[in-house]
Amino acid sequence: MRVLVTGGAGFIGSHVTRALTDAGHHVTVLDCLHPAAHRPGSAVAEVAGVPVVHGDLRDRDAVDAALAGAEAVVHQAAMVGMGVDLADLPDYVGCNDLATAVLLAGMARHRVPRLVLASSMVVYGEGAYACAEHGPVRPSPRELADLAVGQFEPRCPACARPLTPGVVGEDDRLDPRSVYAATKLAQEHLASAWARESGSTAIALRYHNVYGPDMPRDTPYSGVAAIFRSALERGEAPRVYEDGGQRRDFVHVTDVAAANLAALTALDAERPPGLRAYNIASGDPRTVAQMATTLAAAMDGPPPEITGGFRAGDVRHVVASPQRARDELGFAARVPFEAGLAEFAYAPLRA
């Protein structure tokens, strides 16, 4: 299949490009080399033998040229992470939502009927919770006053009791709680509207905490695994927010690339028009403190420092079920947590 990979020179995109090429697909890469993901002034010429076309998805002419002859798009391009502050808001909306809109309009013009969209677990906001008295509930955003005194667990909105975290399914309520999260959900809505109105098919892959070789390092947009590794390389303890008890699902980038290949294969089969979402997770959640401790041990570095600090917009627990991806895409993560971090401890990162 002739596939356009947007953002195909980035962290996840480069692994996806390699996986698709290895599987025999004819791949074109379009990437603007955004400075949040690439060293300013860098000029990536190729990925896995695929030439990189430098262009901005907000540029209709660049999109039209890249879509010529394409049968599917794997849309990885995005500005990721929590960002620095609200001054980043226009960049997030421009890079994520406006760019996606221009891409989808181009796909309609060129009648490209298949889309795999890189989405994120951040669309859920807080994960699933239950109250001993009131059953399943969705907590309100945590109060800054509670966080300041170390009350990190969400409370029941009805009785204020501590809640028991559970597992999120794809059909649970979506409740983005950061600028980045809002833009990722908007991408899903745009893709869903495009698919319905054009009679096309789309899959949204809601990535959980992706880590692995070629992660960007030393930027405000880096993932937590890269931030911790950079600290350990300097001989410093990883600094863990809150009490370290936040639960996440850390999934290796090669598994994420395999999920994209599985999704593209599923789109090649008979599917009804529209968008369907899938959690892309390992199914083996850990706390952030566990991740930091495991990485520190792998690098023979100092144990993590639990700071008690916090960031507005962070959520406490996000753990999701990967069952739908297993049942419908035939995808299951293969890289175990400990083995993946042992490799990541000394894997190359991008500046």
mmCIF file of C-alpha atoms in Angstrom:
data_model
loop_
_atom_site.group_PDB
_atom_site.id
_atom_site.type_symbol
_atom_site.label_atom_id
_atom_site.label_comp_id
_atom_site.label_asym_id
_atom_site.label_seq_id
_atom_site.Cartn_x
_atom_site.Cartn_y
_atom_site.Cartn_z
ATOM 1 C CA MET A 1 0.000 0.000 0.000
ATOM 2 C CA ARG A 2 1.185 3.553 -0.703
ATOM 3 C CA VAL A 3 1.203 5.286 2.696
ATOM 4 C CA LEU A 4 1.923 8.860 3.726
ATOM 5 C CA VAL A 5 3.380 9.082 7.245
ATOM 6 C CA THR A 6 3.119 12.589 8.677
ATOM 7 C CA GLY A 7 5.698 13.360 11.320
ATOM 8 C CA GLY A 8 7.570 10.315 10.072
ATOM 9 C CA ALA A 9 10.965 11.705 11.101
ATOM 10 C CA GLY A 10 9.929 12.142 14.754
ATOM 11 C CA PHE A 11 10.331 9.824 17.722
ATOM 12 C CA ILE A 12 7.321 7.581 17.190
ATOM 13 C CA GLY A 13 6.969 8.430 13.500
ATOM 14 C CA SER A 14 10.443 7.139 12.619
ATOM 15 C CA HIS A 15 9.688 3.781 14.250
ATOM 16 C CA VAL A 16 6.349 3.635 12.424
ATOM 17 C CA THR A 17 8.059 4.449 9.115
ATOM 18 C CA ARG A 18 10.538 1.634 9.676
ATOM 19 C CA ALA A 19 7.809 -0.865 10.608
ATOM 20 C CA LEU A 20 5.699 -0.038 7.547
ATOM 21 C CA THR A 21 8.690 -0.184 5.216
ATOM 22 C CA ASP A 22 9.799 -3.522 6.664
ATOM 23 C CA ALA A 23 6.278 -4.836 6.050
ATOM 24 C CA GLY A 24 6.520 -3.976 2.355
ATOM 25 C CA HIS A 25 4.496 -0.752 2.219
ATOM 26 C CA HIS A 26 5.622 2.081 -0.050
ATOM 27 C CA VAL A 27 6.094 4.984 2.378
ATOM 28 C CA THR A 28 6.314 8.745 1.900
ATOM 29 C CA VAL A 29 7.348 10.903 4.879
ATOM 30 C CA LEU A 30 6.256 14.519 5.397
ATOM 31 C CA ASP A 31 7.716 16.311 8.423
ATOM 32 C CA CYS A 32 8.195 19.974 9.347
ATOM 33 C CA LEU A 33 11.020 19.120 11.808
ATOM 34 C CA HIS A 34 9.374 21.104 14.587
ATOM 35 C CA PRO A 35 11.906 22.408 17.148
ATOM 36 C CA ALA A 36 9.957 20.811 20.004
ATOM 37 C CA ALA A 37 11.022 17.438 18.570
ATOM 38 C CA HIS A 38 14.164 18.196 16.539
ATOM 39 C CA ARG A 39 17.327 20.155 17.113
ATOM 40 C CA PRO A 40 16.854 23.616 15.549
ATOM 41 C CA GLY A 41 18.552 23.697 12.167
ATOM 42 C CA SER A 42 18.649 19.914 11.805
ATOM 43 C CA ALA A 43 17.985 18.506 8.343
ATOM 44 C CA VAL A 44 16.854 14.891 8.499
ATOM 45 C CA ALA A 45 17.277 13.560 4.962
ATOM 46 C CA GLU A 46 15.878 10.038 5.306
ATOM 47 C CA VAL A 47 14.359 7.543 7.729
ATOM 48 C CA ALA A 48 14.865 3.812 7.147
ATOM 49 C CA GLY A 49 15.847 4.579 3.573
ATOM 50 C CA VAL A 50 12.739 6.727 2.983
ATOM 51 C CA PRO A 51 13.462 10.323 1.901
ATOM 52 C CA VAL A 52 11.954 12.937 4.227
ATOM 53 C CA VAL A 53 9.976 15.664 2.499
ATOM 54 C CA HIS A 54 10.257 18.826 4.586
ATOM 55 C CA GLY A 55 6.922 20.601 4.733
ATOM 56 C CA ASP A 56 4.267 21.958 7.064
ATOM 57 C CA LEU A 57 0.877 20.254 7.224
ATOM 58 C CA ARG A 58 -0.740 23.679 7.394
ATOM 59 C CA ASP A 59 0.519 24.317 3.857
ATOM 60 C CA ARG A 60 -2.087 23.089 1.363
ATOM 61 C CA ASP A 61 0.439 22.814 -1.469
ATOM 62 C CA ALA A 62 2.799 20.684 0.633
ATOM 63 C CA VAL A 63 -0.079 18.424 1.645
ATOM 64 C CA ASP A 64 -1.329 18.043 -1.938
ATOM 65 C CA ALA A 65 2.141 17.088 -3.139
ATOM 66 C CA ALA A 66 2.627 14.539 -0.348
ATOM 67 C CA LEU A 67 -0.817 12.953 -0.888
ATOM 68 C CA ALA A 68 -0.332 12.356 -4.614
ATOM 69 C CA GLY A 69 -0.866 8.638 -5.169
ATOM 70 C CA ALA A 70 -1.421 7.825 -1.494
ATOM 71 C CA GLU A 71 -3.874 5.100 -0.490
ATOM 72 C CA ALA A 72 -3.671 5.729 3.269
ATOM 73 C CA VAL A 73 -2.306 8.225 5.793
ATOM 74 C CA VAL A 74 -0.704 7.409 9.130
ATOM 75 C CA HIS A 75 -0.909 10.731 10.947
ATOM 76 C CA GLN A 76 1.781 10.987 13.618
ATOM 77 C CA ALA A 77 2.624 14.686 13.327
ATOM 78 C CA ALA A 78 1.745 16.623 16.473
ATOM 79 C CA MET A 79 3.115 18.894 19.156
ATOM 80 C CA VAL A 80 3.152 16.765 22.299
ATOM 81 C CA GLY A 81 3.611 17.016 26.053
ATOM 82 C CA MET A 82 2.424 19.431 28.701
ATOM 83 C CA GLY A 83 4.241 22.388 27.178
ATOM 84 C CA VAL A 84 5.720 25.320 29.039
ATOM 85 C CA ASP A 85 2.685 27.496 29.739
ATOM 86 C CA LEU A 86 -0.428 28.860 28.074
ATOM 87 C CA ALA A 87 1.710 30.832 25.640
ATOM 88 C CA ASP A 88 2.080 27.477 23.844
ATOM 89 C CA LEU A 89 -1.676 27.287 23.215
ATOM 90 C CA PRO A 90 -1.667 28.729 19.665
ATOM 91 C CA ASP A 91 1.175 26.407 18.652
ATOM 92 C CA TYR A 92 -0.687 23.343 19.962
ATOM 93 C CA VAL A 93 -3.879 24.294 18.149
ATOM 94 C CA GLY A 94 -2.024 25.187 14.960
ATOM 95 C CA CYS A 95 0.239 22.130 14.829
ATOM 96 C CA ASN A 96 -2.373 19.638 15.983
ATOM 97 C CA ASP A 97 -5.834 20.819 14.963
ATOM 98 C CA LEU A 98 -5.398 23.239 12.061
ATOM 99 C CA ALA A 99 -2.789 20.934 10.539
ATOM 100 C CA THR A 100 -5.125 17.956 10.869
ATOM 101 C CA ALA A 101 -7.956 19.912 9.256
ATOM 102 C CA VAL A 102 -5.761 20.835 6.270
ATOM 103 C CA LEU A 103 -4.641 17.216 5.972
ATOM 104 C CA LEU A 104 -8.194 15.849 6.076
ATOM 105 C CA ALA A 105 -9.367 18.370 3.498
ATOM 106 C CA GLY A 106 -6.518 17.227 1.265
ATOM 107 C CA MET A 107 -7.435 13.583 1.798
ATOM 108 C CA ALA A 108 -10.991 14.400 0.692
ATOM 109 C CA ARG A 109 -9.706 16.153 -2.442
ATOM 110 C CA HIS A 110 -7.410 13.259 -3.313
ATOM 111 C CA ARG A 111 -9.942 10.623 -2.225
ATOM 112 C CA VAL A 112 -7.576 8.928 0.203
ATOM 113 C CA PRO A 113 -9.984 6.710 2.172
ATOM 114 C CA ARG A 114 -7.918 5.368 5.094
ATOM 115 C CA LEU A 115 -6.510 7.134 8.155
ATOM 116 C CA VAL A 116 -4.600 5.943 11.199
ATOM 117 C CA LEU A 117 -4.503 8.785 13.737
ATOM 118 C CA ALA A 118 -2.033 8.989 16.610
ATOM 119 C CA SER A 119 -4.223 9.972 19.550
ATOM 120 C CA SER A 120 -3.464 9.769 23.274
ATOM 121 C CA MET A 121 -4.718 8.516 26.589
ATOM 122 C CA VAL A 122 -4.843 12.166 27.705
ATOM 123 C CA VAL A 123 -8.304 12.423 26.113
ATOM 124 C CA TYR A 124 -9.683 10.554 29.146
ATOM 125 C CA GLY A 125 -8.482 13.095 31.710
ATOM 126 C CA GLU A 126 -8.600 11.187 34.966
ATOM 127 C CA GLY A 127 -9.085 7.458 34.573
ATOM 128 C CA ALA A 128 -11.914 5.324 35.902
ATOM 129 C CA TYR A 129 -12.774 5.452 39.618
ATOM 130 C CA ALA A 130 -15.258 3.959 42.032
ATOM 131 C CA CYS A 131 -16.558 5.157 45.414
ATOM 132 C CA ALA A 132 -17.363 2.604 48.088
ATOM 133 C CA GLU A 133 -20.722 4.295 48.637
ATOM 134 C CA HIS A 134 -21.639 5.773 45.250
ATOM 135 C CA GLY A 135 -20.133 3.280 42.819
ATOM 136 C CA PRO A 136 -18.473 4.389 39.559
ATOM 137 C CA VAL A 137 -17.838 8.150 39.541
ATOM 138 C CA ARG A 138 -15.856 10.693 37.541
ATOM 139 C CA PRO A 139 -13.923 12.997 39.874
ATOM 140 C CA SER A 140 -13.686 16.705 39.309
ATOM 141 C CA PRO A 141 -10.264 18.224 38.602
ATOM 142 C CA ARG A 142 -8.132 18.119 41.721
ATOM 143 C CA GLU A 143 -8.089 21.293 43.804
ATOM 144 C CA LEU A 144 -4.802 23.154 44.091
ATOM 145 C CA ALA A 145 -5.371 23.513 47.830
ATOM 146 C CA ASP A 146 -5.519 19.705 48.183
ATOM 147 C CA LEU A 147 -2.407 19.199 46.083
ATOM 148 C CA ALA A 148 -0.502 21.779 48.112
ATOM 149 C CA VAL A 149 -0.992 19.749 51.305
ATOM 150 C CA GLY A 150 -0.206 16.399 49.710
ATOM 151 C CA GLN A 151 -3.775 15.223 49.099
ATOM 152 C CA PHE A 152 -3.166 13.750 45.671
ATOM 153 C CA GLU A 153 -5.881 11.126 45.340
ATOM 154 C CA PRO A 154 -9.115 12.314 43.699
ATOM 155 C CA ARG A 155 -12.175 12.433 45.929
ATOM 156 C CA CYS A 156 -15.741 11.368 45.339
ATOM 157 C CA PRO A 157 -17.720 14.376 44.060
ATOM 158 C CA ALA A 158 -20.708 13.261 46.155
ATOM 159 C CA CYS A 159 -19.150 12.434 49.543
ATOM 160 C CA ALA A 160 -15.481 13.537 49.274
ATOM 161 C CA ARG A 161 -14.203 10.087 50.199
ATOM 162 C CA PRO A 162 -11.022 8.737 48.547
ATOM 163 C CA LEU A 163 -11.712 6.740 45.384
ATOM 164 C CA THR A 164 -10.463 3.410 44.095
ATOM 165 C CA PRO A 165 -8.902 3.697 40.609
ATOM 166 C CA GLY A 166 -10.003 1.313 37.882
ATOM 167 C CA VAL A 167 -9.505 0.643 34.173
ATOM 168 C CA VAL A 168 -10.707 2.867 31.322
ATOM 169 C CA GLY A 169 -12.377 1.503 28.196
ATOM 170 C CA GLU A 170 -12.554 3.247 24.850
ATOM 171 C CA ASP A 171 -16.241 4.081 25.275
ATOM 172 C CA ASP A 172 -15.785 5.801 28.644
ATOM 173 C CA ARG A 173 -16.384 9.531 28.926
ATOM 174 C CA LEU A 174 -13.692 11.752 27.427
ATOM 175 C CA ASP A 175 -12.615 14.665 29.615
ATOM 176 C CA PRO A 176 -9.407 16.409 28.446
ATOM 177 C CA ARG A 177 -7.730 18.445 31.196
ATOM 178 C CA SER A 178 -4.843 20.158 29.426
ATOM 179 C CA VAL A 179 -4.304 22.122 26.229
ATOM 180 C CA TYR A 180 -2.543 19.169 24.631
ATOM 181 C CA ALA A 181 -5.378 16.845 25.636
ATOM 182 C CA ALA A 182 -7.987 19.198 24.189
ATOM 183 C CA THR A 183 -6.169 19.297 20.855
ATOM 184 C CA LYS A 184 -5.870 15.500 20.684
ATOM 185 C CA LEU A 185 -9.592 15.069 21.283
ATOM 186 C CA ALA A 186 -10.295 17.718 18.648
ATOM 187 C CA GLN A 187 -8.191 15.678 16.216
ATOM 188 C CA GLU A 188 -10.397 12.659 16.892
ATOM 189 C CA HIS A 189 -13.570 14.685 16.333
ATOM 190 C CA LEU A 190 -12.241 16.128 13.077
ATOM 191 C CA ALA A 191 -11.194 12.698 11.831
ATOM 192 C CA SER A 192 -14.570 11.239 12.774
ATOM 193 C CA ALA A 193 -16.428 13.970 10.868
ATOM 194 C CA TRP A 194 -14.165 13.499 7.824
ATOM 195 C CA ALA A 195 -14.719 9.741 7.851
ATOM 196 C CA ARG A 196 -18.511 10.001 8.084
ATOM 197 C CA GLU A 197 -18.870 12.707 5.465
ATOM 198 C CA SER A 198 -16.454 11.127 2.973
ATOM 199 C CA GLY A 199 -17.475 7.511 3.519
ATOM 200 C CA SER A 200 -13.937 6.714 4.693
ATOM 201 C CA THR A 201 -12.486 4.705 7.575
ATOM 202 C CA ALA A 202 -10.307 5.908 10.424
ATOM 203 C CA ILE A 203 -8.669 4.364 13.473
ATOM 204 C CA ALA A 204 -7.522 6.463 16.436
ATOM 205 C CA LEU A 205 -4.749 4.869 18.467
ATOM 206 C CA ARG A 206 -4.786 6.245 22.010
ATOM 207 C CA TYR A 207 -1.158 5.870 23.003
ATOM 208 C CA HIS A 208 -0.272 5.541 26.646
ATOM 209 C CA ASN A 209 3.156 6.596 27.962
ATOM 210 C CA VAL A 210 5.458 5.795 25.061
ATOM 211 C CA TYR A 211 9.201 5.418 25.660
ATOM 212 C CA GLY A 212 12.161 3.922 23.840
ATOM 213 C CA PRO A 213 15.137 4.664 21.594
ATOM 214 C CA ASP A 214 15.256 8.036 19.826
ATOM 215 C CA MET A 215 13.100 9.889 22.380
ATOM 216 C CA PRO A 216 13.724 13.648 22.379
ATOM 217 C CA ARG A 217 15.713 14.739 25.392
ATOM 218 C CA ASP A 218 16.210 17.927 27.374
ATOM 219 C CA THR A 219 13.157 19.830 26.134
ATOM 220 C CA PRO A 220 10.038 20.928 28.041
ATOM 221 C CA TYR A 221 8.081 18.600 25.723
ATOM 222 C CA SER A 222 10.053 15.436 26.532
ATOM 223 C CA GLY A 223 8.345 12.420 28.060
ATOM 224 C CA VAL A 224 8.961 11.588 31.698
ATOM 225 C CA ALA A 225 11.204 8.621 30.868
ATOM 226 C CA ALA A 226 13.590 10.850 28.904
ATOM 227 C CA ILE A 227 13.561 13.498 31.636
ATOM 228 C CA PHE A 228 14.476 10.899 34.263
ATOM 229 C CA ARG A 229 17.203 9.414 32.075
ATOM 230 C CA SER A 230 18.794 12.800 31.450
ATOM 231 C CA ALA A 231 18.939 13.412 35.204
ATOM 232 C CA LEU A 232 20.551 10.029 35.816
ATOM 233 C CA GLU A 233 23.132 10.671 33.108
ATOM 234 C CA ARG A 234 24.105 13.815 35.015
ATOM 235 C CA GLY A 235 24.468 11.755 38.173
ATOM 236 C CA GLU A 236 21.322 13.296 39.656
ATOM 237 C CA ALA A 237 18.326 11.582 41.203
ATOM 238 C CA PRO A 238 15.172 11.610 39.082
ATOM 239 C CA ARG A 239 12.755 14.113 40.608
ATOM 240 C CA VAL A 240 9.286 12.580 40.895
ATOM 241 C CA TYR A 241 6.218 14.768 41.329
ATOM 242 C CA GLU A 242 3.565 14.207 44.004
ATOM 243 C CA ASP A 243 4.231 11.061 46.042
ATOM 244 C CA GLY A 244 5.214 8.965 43.031
ATOM 245 C CA GLY A 245 2.041 6.912 43.283
ATOM 246 C CA GLN A 246 0.566 8.105 39.970
ATOM 247 C CA ARG A 247 -0.268 5.047 37.858
ATOM 248 C CA ARG A 248 0.553 4.967 34.156
ATOM 249 C CA ASP A 249 1.016 2.359 31.451
ATOM 250 C CA PHE A 250 4.488 2.555 29.898
ATOM 251 C CA VAL A 251 4.494 1.082 26.388
ATOM 252 C CA HIS A 252 7.605 0.589 24.250
ATOM 253 C CA VAL A 253 7.818 2.495 20.981
ATOM 254 C CA THR A 254 8.371 -0.677 18.934
ATOM 255 C CA ASP A 255 5.041 -1.958 20.253
ATOM 256 C CA VAL A 256 3.411 1.326 19.243
ATOM 257 C CA ALA A 257 4.871 0.964 15.746
ATOM 258 C CA ALA A 258 3.470 -2.573 15.568
ATOM 259 C CA ALA A 259 0.053 -1.224 16.599
ATOM 260 C CA ASN A 260 0.143 1.222 13.689
ATOM 261 C CA LEU A 261 0.943 -1.589 11.272
ATOM 262 C CA ALA A 262 -1.914 -3.655 12.703
ATOM 263 C CA ALA A 263 -4.302 -0.705 12.374
ATOM 264 C CA LEU A 264 -3.316 -0.078 8.766
ATOM 265 C CA THR A 265 -3.894 -3.756 7.993
ATOM 266 C CA ALA A 266 -7.317 -3.576 9.636
ATOM 267 C CA LEU A 267 -8.241 -0.582 7.467
ATOM 268 C CA ASP A 268 -7.386 -2.644 4.407
ATOM 269 C CA ALA A 269 -10.224 -5.014 5.311
ATOM 270 C CA GLU A 270 -13.940 -4.292 5.016
ATOM 271 C CA ARG A 271 -14.879 -1.784 7.704
ATOM 272 C CA PRO A 272 -17.901 0.508 7.938
ATOM 273 C CA PRO A 273 -17.225 4.241 7.447
ATOM 274 C CA GLY A 274 -16.341 6.179 10.580
ATOM 275 C CA LEU A 275 -13.717 6.294 13.299
ATOM 276 C CA ARG A 276 -13.005 3.654 15.939
ATOM 277 C CA ALA A 277 -10.616 4.187 18.859
ATOM 278 C CA TYR A 278 -8.211 1.733 20.488
ATOM 279 C CA ASN A 279 -6.108 1.920 23.651
ATOM 280 C CA ILE A 280 -2.470 1.159 22.874
ATOM 281 C CA ALA A 281 -1.018 0.070 26.175
ATOM 282 C CA SER A 282 1.054 -2.719 27.653
ATOM 283 C CA GLY A 283 -1.649 -3.878 30.062
ATOM 284 C CA ASP A 284 0.998 -3.832 32.834
ATOM 285 C CA PRO A 285 0.577 -0.467 34.618
ATOM 286 C CA ARG A 286 3.169 0.839 37.067
ATOM 287 C CA THR A 287 3.579 3.905 39.235
ATOM 288 C CA VAL A 288 5.836 6.742 38.148
ATOM 289 C CA ALA A 289 8.021 6.019 41.188
ATOM 290 C CA GLN A 290 8.368 2.390 40.090
ATOM 291 C CA MET A 291 9.447 3.500 36.650
ATOM 292 C CA ALA A 292 12.004 5.936 38.065
ATOM 293 C CA THR A 293 13.344 3.310 40.488
ATOM 294 C CA THR A 294 13.649 0.658 37.764
ATOM 295 C CA LEU A 295 15.430 3.055 35.403
ATOM 296 C CA ALA A 296 17.786 4.262 38.149
ATOM 297 C CA ALA A 297 18.722 0.668 38.979
ATOM 298 C CA ALA A 298 19.339 -0.125 35.300
ATOM 299 C CA MET A 299 21.696 2.869 35.081
ATOM 300 C CA ASP A 300 23.303 2.240 38.473
ATOM 301 C CA GLY A 301 22.225 5.719 39.512
ATOM 302 C CA PRO A 302 20.768 7.334 42.621
ATOM 303 C CA PRO A 303 17.233 6.406 43.647
ATOM 304 C CA PRO A 304 14.456 8.847 42.774
ATOM 305 C CA GLU A 305 13.664 11.867 44.903
ATOM 306 C CA ILE A 306 9.970 12.145 45.741
ATOM 307 C CA THR A 307 9.420 15.902 45.672
ATOM 308 C CA GLY A 308 5.765 16.358 46.605
ATOM 309 C CA GLY A 309 5.597 18.970 43.848
ATOM 310 C CA PHE A 310 2.794 19.028 41.312
ATOM 311 C CA ARG A 311 1.667 20.571 38.047
ATOM 312 C CA ALA A 312 -1.746 21.982 37.292
ATOM 313 C CA GLY A 313 -3.367 19.869 34.607
ATOM 314 C CA ASP A 314 -1.690 16.614 35.626
ATOM 315 C CA VAL A 315 -3.990 13.698 36.354
ATOM 316 C CA ARG A 316 -3.508 11.066 39.018
ATOM 317 C CA HIS A 317 -4.205 7.654 37.484
ATOM 318 C CA VAL A 318 -4.798 6.701 33.851
ATOM 319 C CA VAL A 319 -4.902 2.970 33.259
ATOM 320 C CA ALA A 320 -6.790 1.564 30.298
ATOM 321 C CA SER A 321 -7.758 -1.825 28.957
ATOM 322 C CA PRO A 322 -5.944 -2.970 25.774
ATOM 323 C CA GLN A 323 -8.533 -5.710 25.167
ATOM 324 C CA ARG A 324 -10.263 -4.102 22.182
ATOM 325 C CA ALA A 325 -6.959 -3.745 20.299
ATOM 326 C CA ARG A 326 -6.199 -7.382 21.040
ATOM 327 C CA ASP A 327 -9.609 -8.586 19.887
ATOM 328 C CA GLU A 328 -10.094 -6.419 16.803
ATOM 329 C CA LEU A 329 -6.579 -5.525 15.602
ATOM 330 C CA GLY A 330 -4.733 -8.613 16.786
ATOM 331 C CA PHE A 331 -2.300 -6.324 18.620
ATOM 332 C CA ALA A 332 -0.709 -7.065 21.975
ATOM 333 C CA ALA A 333 2.383 -5.381 23.411
ATOM 334 C CA ARG A 334 5.420 -7.649 23.557
ATOM 335 C CA VAL A 335 8.157 -5.681 25.354
ATOM 336 C CA PRO A 336 8.147 -6.336 29.133
ATOM 337 C CA PHE A 337 8.490 -3.349 31.457
ATOM 338 C CA GLU A 338 11.851 -4.293 33.001
ATOM 339 C CA ALA A 339 13.438 -5.379 29.723
ATOM 340 C CA GLY A 340 12.234 -2.283 27.932
ATOM 341 C CA LEU A 341 13.678 0.064 30.554
ATOM 342 C CA ALA A 342 16.948 -1.877 30.674
ATOM 343 C CA GLU A 343 17.314 -1.267 26.934
ATOM 344 C CA PHE A 344 16.138 2.342 27.198
ATOM 345 C CA ALA A 345 18.747 3.077 29.884
ATOM 346 C CA TYR A 346 21.493 3.098 27.233
ATOM 347 C CA ALA A 347 19.565 3.538 23.982
ATOM 348 C CA PRO A 348 20.363 6.553 21.760
ATOM 349 C CA LEU A 349 18.216 9.626 22.329
ATOM 350 C CA ARG A 350 17.786 12.616 20.038
ATOM 351 C CA ALA A 351 19.038 16.016 21.108
#
